[in-house]
Coordinates of C-alpha atoms in Angstrom, one line a residue:
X1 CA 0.0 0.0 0.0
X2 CA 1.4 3.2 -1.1
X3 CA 0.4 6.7 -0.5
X4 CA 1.7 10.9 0.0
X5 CA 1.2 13.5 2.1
X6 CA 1.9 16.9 1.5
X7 CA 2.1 20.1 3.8
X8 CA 1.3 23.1 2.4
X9 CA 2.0 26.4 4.3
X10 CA 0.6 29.8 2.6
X11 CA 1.6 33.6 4.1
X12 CA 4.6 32.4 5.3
X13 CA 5.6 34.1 8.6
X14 CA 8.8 34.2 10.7
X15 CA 7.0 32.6 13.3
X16 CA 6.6 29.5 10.7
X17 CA 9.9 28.9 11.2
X18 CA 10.4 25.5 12.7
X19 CA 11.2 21.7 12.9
X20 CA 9.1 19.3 11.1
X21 CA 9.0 15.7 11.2
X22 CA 6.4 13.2 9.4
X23 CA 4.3 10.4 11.4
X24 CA 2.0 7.8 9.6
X25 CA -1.1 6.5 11.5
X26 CA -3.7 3.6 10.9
X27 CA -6.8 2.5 12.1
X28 CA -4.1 -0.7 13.8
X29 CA -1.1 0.8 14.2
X30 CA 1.5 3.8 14.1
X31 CA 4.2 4.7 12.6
X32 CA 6.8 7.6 13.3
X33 CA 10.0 7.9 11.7
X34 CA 12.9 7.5 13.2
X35 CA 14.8 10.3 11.4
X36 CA 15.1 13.6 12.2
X37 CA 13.0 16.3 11.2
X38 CA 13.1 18.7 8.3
X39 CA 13.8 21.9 9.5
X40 CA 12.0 25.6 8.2
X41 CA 13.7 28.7 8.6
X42 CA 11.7 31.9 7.2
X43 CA 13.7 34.9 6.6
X44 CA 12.2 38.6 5.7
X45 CA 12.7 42.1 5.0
X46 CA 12.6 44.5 7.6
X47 CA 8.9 45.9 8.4
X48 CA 8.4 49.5 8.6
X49 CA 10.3 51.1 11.3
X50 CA 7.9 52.8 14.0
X51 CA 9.5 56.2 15.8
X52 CA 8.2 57.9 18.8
X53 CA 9.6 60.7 21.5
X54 CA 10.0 60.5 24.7
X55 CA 9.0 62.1 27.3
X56 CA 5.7 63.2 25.3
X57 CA 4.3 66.4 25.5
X58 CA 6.2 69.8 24.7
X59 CA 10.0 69.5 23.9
X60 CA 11.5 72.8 26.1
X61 CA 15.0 73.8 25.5
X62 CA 17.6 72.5 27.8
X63 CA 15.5 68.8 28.6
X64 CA 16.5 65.7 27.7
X65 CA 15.0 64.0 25.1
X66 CA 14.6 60.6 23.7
X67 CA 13.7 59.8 20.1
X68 CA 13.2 55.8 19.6
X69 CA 13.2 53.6 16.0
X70 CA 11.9 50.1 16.0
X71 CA 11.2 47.5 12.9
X72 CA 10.3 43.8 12.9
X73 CA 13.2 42.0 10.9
X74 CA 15.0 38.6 10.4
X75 CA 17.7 39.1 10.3
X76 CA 18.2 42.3 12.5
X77 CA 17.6 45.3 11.4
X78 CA 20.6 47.9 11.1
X79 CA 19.0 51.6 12.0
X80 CA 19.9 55.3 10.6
X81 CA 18.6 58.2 11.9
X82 CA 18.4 61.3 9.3
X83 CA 17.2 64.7 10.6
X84 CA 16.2 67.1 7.2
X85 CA 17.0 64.6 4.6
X86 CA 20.7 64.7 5.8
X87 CA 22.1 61.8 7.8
X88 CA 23.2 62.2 10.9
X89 CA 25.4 58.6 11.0
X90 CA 24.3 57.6 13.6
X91 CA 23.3 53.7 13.9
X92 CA 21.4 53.2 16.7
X93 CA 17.8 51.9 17.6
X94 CA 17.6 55.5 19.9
X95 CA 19.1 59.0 19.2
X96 CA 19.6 60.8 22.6
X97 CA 19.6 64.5 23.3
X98 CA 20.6 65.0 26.9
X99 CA 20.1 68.6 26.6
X100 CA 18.3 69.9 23.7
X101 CA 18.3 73.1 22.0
X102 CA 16.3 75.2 19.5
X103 CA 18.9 74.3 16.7
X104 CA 18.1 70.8 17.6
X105 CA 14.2 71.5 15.9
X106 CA 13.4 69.8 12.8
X107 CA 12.2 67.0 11.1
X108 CA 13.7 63.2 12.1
X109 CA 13.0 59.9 10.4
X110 CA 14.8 56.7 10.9
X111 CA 15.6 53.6 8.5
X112 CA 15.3 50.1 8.9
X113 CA 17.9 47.8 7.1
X114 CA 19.0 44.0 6.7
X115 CA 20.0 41.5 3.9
X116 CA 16.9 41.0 2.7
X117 CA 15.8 45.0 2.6
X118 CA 15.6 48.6 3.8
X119 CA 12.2 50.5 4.9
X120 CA 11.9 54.4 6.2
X121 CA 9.6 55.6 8.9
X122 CA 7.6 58.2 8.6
X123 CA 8.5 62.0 9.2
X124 CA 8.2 62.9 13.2
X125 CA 9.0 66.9 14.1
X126 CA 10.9 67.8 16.7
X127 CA 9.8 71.2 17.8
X128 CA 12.0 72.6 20.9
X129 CA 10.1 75.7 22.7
X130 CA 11.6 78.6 24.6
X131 CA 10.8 81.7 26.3
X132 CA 12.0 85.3 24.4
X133 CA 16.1 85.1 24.3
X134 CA 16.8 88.4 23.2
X135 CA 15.0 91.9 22.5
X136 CA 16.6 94.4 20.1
X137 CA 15.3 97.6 18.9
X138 CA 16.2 98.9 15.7
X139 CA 15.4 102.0 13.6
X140 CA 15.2 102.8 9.7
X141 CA 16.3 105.0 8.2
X142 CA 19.1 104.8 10.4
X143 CA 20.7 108.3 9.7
X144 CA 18.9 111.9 10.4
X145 CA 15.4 112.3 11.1
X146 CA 13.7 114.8 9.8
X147 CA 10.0 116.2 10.7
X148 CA 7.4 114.9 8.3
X149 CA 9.6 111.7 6.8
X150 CA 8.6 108.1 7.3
X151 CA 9.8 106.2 10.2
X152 CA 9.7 102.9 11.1
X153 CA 11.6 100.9 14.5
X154 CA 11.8 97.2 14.1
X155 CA 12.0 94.7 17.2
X156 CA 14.0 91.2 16.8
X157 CA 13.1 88.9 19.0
X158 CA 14.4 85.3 19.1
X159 CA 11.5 83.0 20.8
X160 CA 9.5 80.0 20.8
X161 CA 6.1 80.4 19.9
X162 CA 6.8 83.5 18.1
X163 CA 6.8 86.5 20.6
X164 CA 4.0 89.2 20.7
X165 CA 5.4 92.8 21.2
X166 CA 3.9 95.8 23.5
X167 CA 6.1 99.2 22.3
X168 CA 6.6 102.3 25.1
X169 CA 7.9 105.8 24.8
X170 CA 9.0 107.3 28.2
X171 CA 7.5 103.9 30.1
X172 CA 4.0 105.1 28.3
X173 CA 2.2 102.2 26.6
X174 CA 1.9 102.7 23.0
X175 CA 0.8 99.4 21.1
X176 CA 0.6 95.7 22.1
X177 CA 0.0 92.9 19.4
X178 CA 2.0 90.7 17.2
X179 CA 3.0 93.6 15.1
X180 CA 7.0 93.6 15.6
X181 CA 7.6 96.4 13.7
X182 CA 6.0 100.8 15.0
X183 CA 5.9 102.8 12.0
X184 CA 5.3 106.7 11.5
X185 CA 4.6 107.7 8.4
X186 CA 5.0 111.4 9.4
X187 CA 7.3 111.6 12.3
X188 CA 6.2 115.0 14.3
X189 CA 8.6 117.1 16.6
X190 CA 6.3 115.5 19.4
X191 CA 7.4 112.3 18.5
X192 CA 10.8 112.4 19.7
X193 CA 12.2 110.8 22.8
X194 CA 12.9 107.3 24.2
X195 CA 11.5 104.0 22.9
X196 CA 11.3 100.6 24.1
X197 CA 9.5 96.9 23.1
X198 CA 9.4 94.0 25.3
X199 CA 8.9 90.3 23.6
X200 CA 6.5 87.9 25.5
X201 CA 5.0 84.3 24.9
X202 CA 3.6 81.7 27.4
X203 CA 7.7 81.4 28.3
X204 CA 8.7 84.3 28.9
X205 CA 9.6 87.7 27.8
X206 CA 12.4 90.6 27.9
X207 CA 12.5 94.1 27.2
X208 CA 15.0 95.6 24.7
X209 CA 17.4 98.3 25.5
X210 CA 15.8 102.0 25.3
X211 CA 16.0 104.0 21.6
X212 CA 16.5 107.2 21.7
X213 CA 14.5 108.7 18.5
X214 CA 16.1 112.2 17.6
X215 CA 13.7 114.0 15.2
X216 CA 14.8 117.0 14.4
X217 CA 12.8 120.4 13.0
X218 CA 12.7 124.0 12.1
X219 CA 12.1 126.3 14.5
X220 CA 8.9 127.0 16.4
X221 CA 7.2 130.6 16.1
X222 CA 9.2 132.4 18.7
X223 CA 8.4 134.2 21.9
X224 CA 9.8 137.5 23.2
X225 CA 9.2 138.3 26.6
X226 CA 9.9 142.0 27.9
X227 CA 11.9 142.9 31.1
X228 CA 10.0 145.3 32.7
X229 CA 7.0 144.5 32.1
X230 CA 5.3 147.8 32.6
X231 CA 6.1 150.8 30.7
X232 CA 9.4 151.4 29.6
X233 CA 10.3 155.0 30.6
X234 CA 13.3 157.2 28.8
X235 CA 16.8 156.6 30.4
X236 CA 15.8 153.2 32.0
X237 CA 17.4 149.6 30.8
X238 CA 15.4 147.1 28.9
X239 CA 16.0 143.3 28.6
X240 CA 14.8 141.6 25.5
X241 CA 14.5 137.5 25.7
X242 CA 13.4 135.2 22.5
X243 CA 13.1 131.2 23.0
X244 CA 12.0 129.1 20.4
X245 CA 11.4 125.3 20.2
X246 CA 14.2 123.6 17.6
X247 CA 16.1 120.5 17.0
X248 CA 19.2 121.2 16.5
X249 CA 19.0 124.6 18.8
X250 CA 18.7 127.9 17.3
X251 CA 20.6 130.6 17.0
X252 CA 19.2 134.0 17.4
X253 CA 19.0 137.4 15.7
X254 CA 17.5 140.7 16.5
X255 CA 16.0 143.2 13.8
X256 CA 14.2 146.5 14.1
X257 CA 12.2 146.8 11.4
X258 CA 13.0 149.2 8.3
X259 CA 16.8 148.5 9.0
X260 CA 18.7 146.1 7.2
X261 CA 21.4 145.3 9.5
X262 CA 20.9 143.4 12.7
X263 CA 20.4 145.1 15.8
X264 CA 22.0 141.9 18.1
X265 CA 22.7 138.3 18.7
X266 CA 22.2 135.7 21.2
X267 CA 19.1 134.7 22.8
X268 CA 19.2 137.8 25.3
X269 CA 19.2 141.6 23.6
X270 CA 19.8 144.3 26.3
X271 CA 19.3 147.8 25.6
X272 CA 20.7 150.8 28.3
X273 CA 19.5 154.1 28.5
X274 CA 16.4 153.6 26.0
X275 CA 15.5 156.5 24.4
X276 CA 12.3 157.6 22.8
X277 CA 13.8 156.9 19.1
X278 CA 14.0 153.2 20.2
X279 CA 10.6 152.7 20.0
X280 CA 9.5 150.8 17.2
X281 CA 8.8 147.1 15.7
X282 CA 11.2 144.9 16.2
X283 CA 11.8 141.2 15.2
X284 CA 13.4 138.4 16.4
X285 CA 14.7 135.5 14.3
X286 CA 15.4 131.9 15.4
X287 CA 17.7 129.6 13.2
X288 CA 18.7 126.3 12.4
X289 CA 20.1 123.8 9.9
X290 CA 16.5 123.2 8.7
X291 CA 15.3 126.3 8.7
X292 CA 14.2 130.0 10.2
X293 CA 11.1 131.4 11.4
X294 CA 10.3 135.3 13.1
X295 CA 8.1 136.5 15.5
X296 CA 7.2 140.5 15.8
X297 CA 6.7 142.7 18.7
X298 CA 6.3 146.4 19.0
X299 CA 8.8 148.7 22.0
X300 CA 7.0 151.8 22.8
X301 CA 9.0 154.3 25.2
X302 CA 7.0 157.0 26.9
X303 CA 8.8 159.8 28.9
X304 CA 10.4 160.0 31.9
X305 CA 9.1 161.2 35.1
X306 CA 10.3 164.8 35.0
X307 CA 9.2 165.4 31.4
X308 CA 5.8 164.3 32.0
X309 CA 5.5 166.4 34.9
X310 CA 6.4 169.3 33.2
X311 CA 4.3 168.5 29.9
X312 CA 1.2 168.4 32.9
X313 CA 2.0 171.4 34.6
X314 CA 2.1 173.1 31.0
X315 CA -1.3 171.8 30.6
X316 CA -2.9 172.4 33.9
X317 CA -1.3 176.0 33.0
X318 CA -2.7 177.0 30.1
X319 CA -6.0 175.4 31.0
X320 CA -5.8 177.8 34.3
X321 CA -4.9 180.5 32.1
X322 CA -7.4 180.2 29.8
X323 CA -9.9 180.4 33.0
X324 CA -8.9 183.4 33.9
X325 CA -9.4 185.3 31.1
X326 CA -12.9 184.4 30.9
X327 CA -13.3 185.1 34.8
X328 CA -11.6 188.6 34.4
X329 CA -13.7 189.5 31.3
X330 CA -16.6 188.8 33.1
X331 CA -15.2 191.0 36.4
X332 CA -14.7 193.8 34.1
X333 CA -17.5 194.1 32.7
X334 CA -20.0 194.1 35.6
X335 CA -17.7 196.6 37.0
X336 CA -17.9 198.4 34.2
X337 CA -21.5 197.9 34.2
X338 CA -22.3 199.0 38.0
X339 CA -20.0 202.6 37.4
X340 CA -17.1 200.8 39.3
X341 CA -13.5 200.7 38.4
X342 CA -12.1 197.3 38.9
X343 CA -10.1 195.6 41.4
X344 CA -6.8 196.5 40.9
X345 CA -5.4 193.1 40.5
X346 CA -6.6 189.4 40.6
X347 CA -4.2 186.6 41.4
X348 CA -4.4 182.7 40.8
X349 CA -1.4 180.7 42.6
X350 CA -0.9 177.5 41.7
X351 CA 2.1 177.1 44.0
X352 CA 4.1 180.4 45.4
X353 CA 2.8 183.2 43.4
X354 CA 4.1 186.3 42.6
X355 CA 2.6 189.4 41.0
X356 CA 5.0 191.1 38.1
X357 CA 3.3 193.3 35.6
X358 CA 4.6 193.1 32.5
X359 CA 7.8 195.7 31.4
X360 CA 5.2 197.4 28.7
X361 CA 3.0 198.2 31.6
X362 CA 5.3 199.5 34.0
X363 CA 6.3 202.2 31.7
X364 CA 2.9 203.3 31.5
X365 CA 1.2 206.1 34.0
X366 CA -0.6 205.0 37.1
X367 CA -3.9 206.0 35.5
X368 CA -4.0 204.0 32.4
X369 CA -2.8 200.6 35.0
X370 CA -5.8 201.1 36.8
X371 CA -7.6 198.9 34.5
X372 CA -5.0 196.4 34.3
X373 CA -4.9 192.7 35.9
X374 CA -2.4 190.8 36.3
X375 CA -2.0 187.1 37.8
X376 CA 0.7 185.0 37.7
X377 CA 1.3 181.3 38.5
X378 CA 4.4 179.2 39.0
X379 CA 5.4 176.5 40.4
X380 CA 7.5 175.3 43.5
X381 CA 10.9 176.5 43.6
X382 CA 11.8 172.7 43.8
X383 CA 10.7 172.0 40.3
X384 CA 13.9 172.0 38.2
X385 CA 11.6 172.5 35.1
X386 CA 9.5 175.6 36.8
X387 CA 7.2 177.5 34.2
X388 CA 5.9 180.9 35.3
X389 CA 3.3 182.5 33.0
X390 CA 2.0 186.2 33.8
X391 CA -1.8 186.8 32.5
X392 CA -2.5 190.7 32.2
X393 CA -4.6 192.9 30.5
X394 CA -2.2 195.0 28.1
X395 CA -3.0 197.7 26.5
X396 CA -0.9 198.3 22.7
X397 CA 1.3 201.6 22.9
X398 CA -0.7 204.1 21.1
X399 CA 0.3 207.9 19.6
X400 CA -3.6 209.2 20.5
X401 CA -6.3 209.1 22.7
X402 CA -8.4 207.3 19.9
X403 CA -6.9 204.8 19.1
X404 CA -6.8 204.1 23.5
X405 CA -10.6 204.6 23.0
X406 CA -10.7 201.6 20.4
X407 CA -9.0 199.4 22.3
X408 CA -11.3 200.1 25.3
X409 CA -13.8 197.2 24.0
X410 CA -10.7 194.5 24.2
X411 CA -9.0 192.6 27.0
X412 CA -5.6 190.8 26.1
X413 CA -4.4 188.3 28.1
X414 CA 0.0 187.9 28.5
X415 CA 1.0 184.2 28.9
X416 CA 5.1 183.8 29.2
X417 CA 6.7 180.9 30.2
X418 CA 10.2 181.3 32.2
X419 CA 12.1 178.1 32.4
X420 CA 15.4 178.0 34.6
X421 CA 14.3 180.6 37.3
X422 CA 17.6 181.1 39.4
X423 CA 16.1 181.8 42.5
X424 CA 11.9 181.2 43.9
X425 CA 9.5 184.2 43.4
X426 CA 12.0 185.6 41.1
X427 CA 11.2 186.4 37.7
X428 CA 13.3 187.3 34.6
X429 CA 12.3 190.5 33.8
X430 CA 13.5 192.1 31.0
X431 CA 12.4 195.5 28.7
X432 CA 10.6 195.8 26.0
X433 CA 7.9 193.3 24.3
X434 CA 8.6 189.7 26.3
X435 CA 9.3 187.1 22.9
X436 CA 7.8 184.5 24.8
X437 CA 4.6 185.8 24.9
X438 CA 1.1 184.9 24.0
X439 CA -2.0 187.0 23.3
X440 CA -5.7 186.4 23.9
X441 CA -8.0 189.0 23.2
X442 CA -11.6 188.7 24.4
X443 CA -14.1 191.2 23.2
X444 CA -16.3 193.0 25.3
X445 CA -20.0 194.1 24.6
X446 CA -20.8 197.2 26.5

């Protein structure tokens, strides 16, 4: 009796590998051979290689970190691990960073290798996070900066998530956000002075170094400011002060107006002993290397305290004067009108006063003075600018008794001002017709 038997093994496996041996069995008996066994030995390319991290969670800079590569092969797979596509020759199952750093980021895979075959994992990223390292502050254009150009300061920050930014000037909050870059697009004068950003993630975060921006412009409109303040009287001393606002600093001029050269320099313009010819308009120019501007103010000088005193004595004199005459044409004439002859004098003092009658007069007779009246008035012998002014009535020198008669309807009134009287209640008397003085006449109706 003869027969076979076949063993048939499909999907071969490495596990499949083994001894076999045949054994025949009857419904009587059994039979095993006495031989040994065949023996199966399954080989195979490697499997794809599985890679994993460890610990798990966030990679932080400075940790140790683990990254592991394993593949089911017969024989025994020979790993690689690659970082980027570039190899990194290393041939073992684990790569091991004991402390790792942000250069250390990137892609890994591993390979998988043996007689029989090579297989690649797949792609793991390693992504190593940090807080901010560094902060710097940077401006462009980096030269001059002028009043109206663009502007813009950049901050560099090296961190893990990217950093966001908050931007100061002078410790004042400006902008917070991911923005890392402040722009002007018209710096002003107003925008100059320190500037700082600080970098921040979940991390960390550091501040940058202060900026100083220097933006520089013409000059403001200037100011004058006048020392006294009150009015400026002849013979006193006047201080003139202009300050602008300018970056670089100005330099200053002074100008009167309708006179080409300058007047003075420097920010301060003193002037002694002002006189009344200083008044005027004056200017004051502030310059710079980007420019000039002007501002205009108008110096008024008045007179000094002994010439206005003497220009209101003056006034309150001819004022009194012109009193009088009305009050002696009235006197007259009710005298005149009542049969009386008139007082023989009338006097208004406005200080000592002393009665003179004029030369003309004196040389006349007693009779034709009756009618006359004199007052005089003068100031205090103290005054170095005394006036003294005489008020009569005078009467024209006449050849005949007719022509006396046609002046009888008229009273003249003398005004003469004396100035420099050497001694008080003295009067500079001199003959003749006084060139100093003044006639009023006031008509009469009888």
């Amino acid at each position: 009796m003869t027969g076979r038997s076949t063993l048939r093994i499909t999907d071969l496996r490495d596990s499949d590998s083994a001894q076999y041996r045949f054994k025949f069995k009857t419904y009587w008996s059994e039979w095993q051979s006495g031989l040994p066994g065949t023996t199966l030995t399954v080989t195979d390319a490697p499997r794809v290689p599985t890679v994993w991290v460890s610990p798990p969670g966030d990679i932080m800079k400075n940790s140790s970190v683990t990254l592991s590569c394993s593949s089911d092969a017969n024989p025994p797979a020979v790993y690689t691990w690659y970082k980027n596509n570039q190899s990194l020759l290393r041939k073992e199952p684990q790569l091991v960073f004991s402390s790792i750093q942000s250069s250390d980021s990137g892609q890994y895979y591993c390979t998988a290798e043996n007689d029989l075959g090579r297989r690649t994992s797949n792609f793991i990223f390693i992504n190593v996070k940090y807080g901010p390292q560094t902060s710097t502050l940077s401006v462009s254009p980096s030269g001059e900066i002028v009043e109206g150009s663009s502007v813009t300061l950049t901050c560099s920050s090296d961190a893990n998530p990217a950093a966001d930014y908050t931007w100061y000037k002078e410790n004042q909050t400006l902008l917070q956000g991911p923005e890392d870059i402040y722009n002007f697009s018209s710096i002003r004068s107003e925008d100059r002075g320190f500037y700082q950003c600080k970098s921040e993630n979940q991390y960390g975060q550091i501040s940058s170094e202060p900026l100083f921006l220097d933006v520089q412009y013409t000059p403001k409109l200037p100011s004058v400011s006048v020392s006294p303040s009150a009015e400026i009287k002849e013979g006193s001393s006047v201080t003139l002060t202009c300050s602008s606002d300018a970056n670089p600093a100005a330099n200053y001029t002074w100008y009167k107006e309708d006179e080409d050269s300058a007047k003075a320099s420097g920010q301060i313009f003193i002037i002694t002993n002002i006189r009344a010819e200083h008044s005027g308009s004056y200017y004051c120019e502030a310059q710079n290397s980007r420019g000039r501007t002007n501002s205009t103010f108008h110096l008024t000088v008045v007179p000094g305290a002994l010439k206005s005193a003497a220009a209101g004595t003056v006034t309150a004199a001819l004022l009194a004067l012109m009193l009088l005459a009305v009050f002696l044409w009235i006197r007259r004439k009710k005298s005149r009108t009542a049969g009386e002859r008139p007082d023989s004098r009338a006097q208004l003092n406005v200080g000592p006063v002393y009665d003179t009658p004029s030369a003309a007069a004196q040389r006349r007779p007693a009779e034709q003075q009756d009618d006359l009246h004199y007052a005089s008035i003068c100031l205090s012998p103290q005054n170095a600018e005394a006036v003294y002014c005489n008020v009569g009535r005078v009467q024209p020198q006449r050849g005949t008794e007719e022509d006396e008669e046609e002046e009888d309807g008229v009273d003249y009134s003398v005004v003469r001002f004396d100035k420099g009287s050497s001694a008080a209640g003295t009067r500079i008397q001199e003959d003749g017709e006084d060139p100093c003085a003044l006639y009023s006449a006031v008509n009469k109706k009888l």
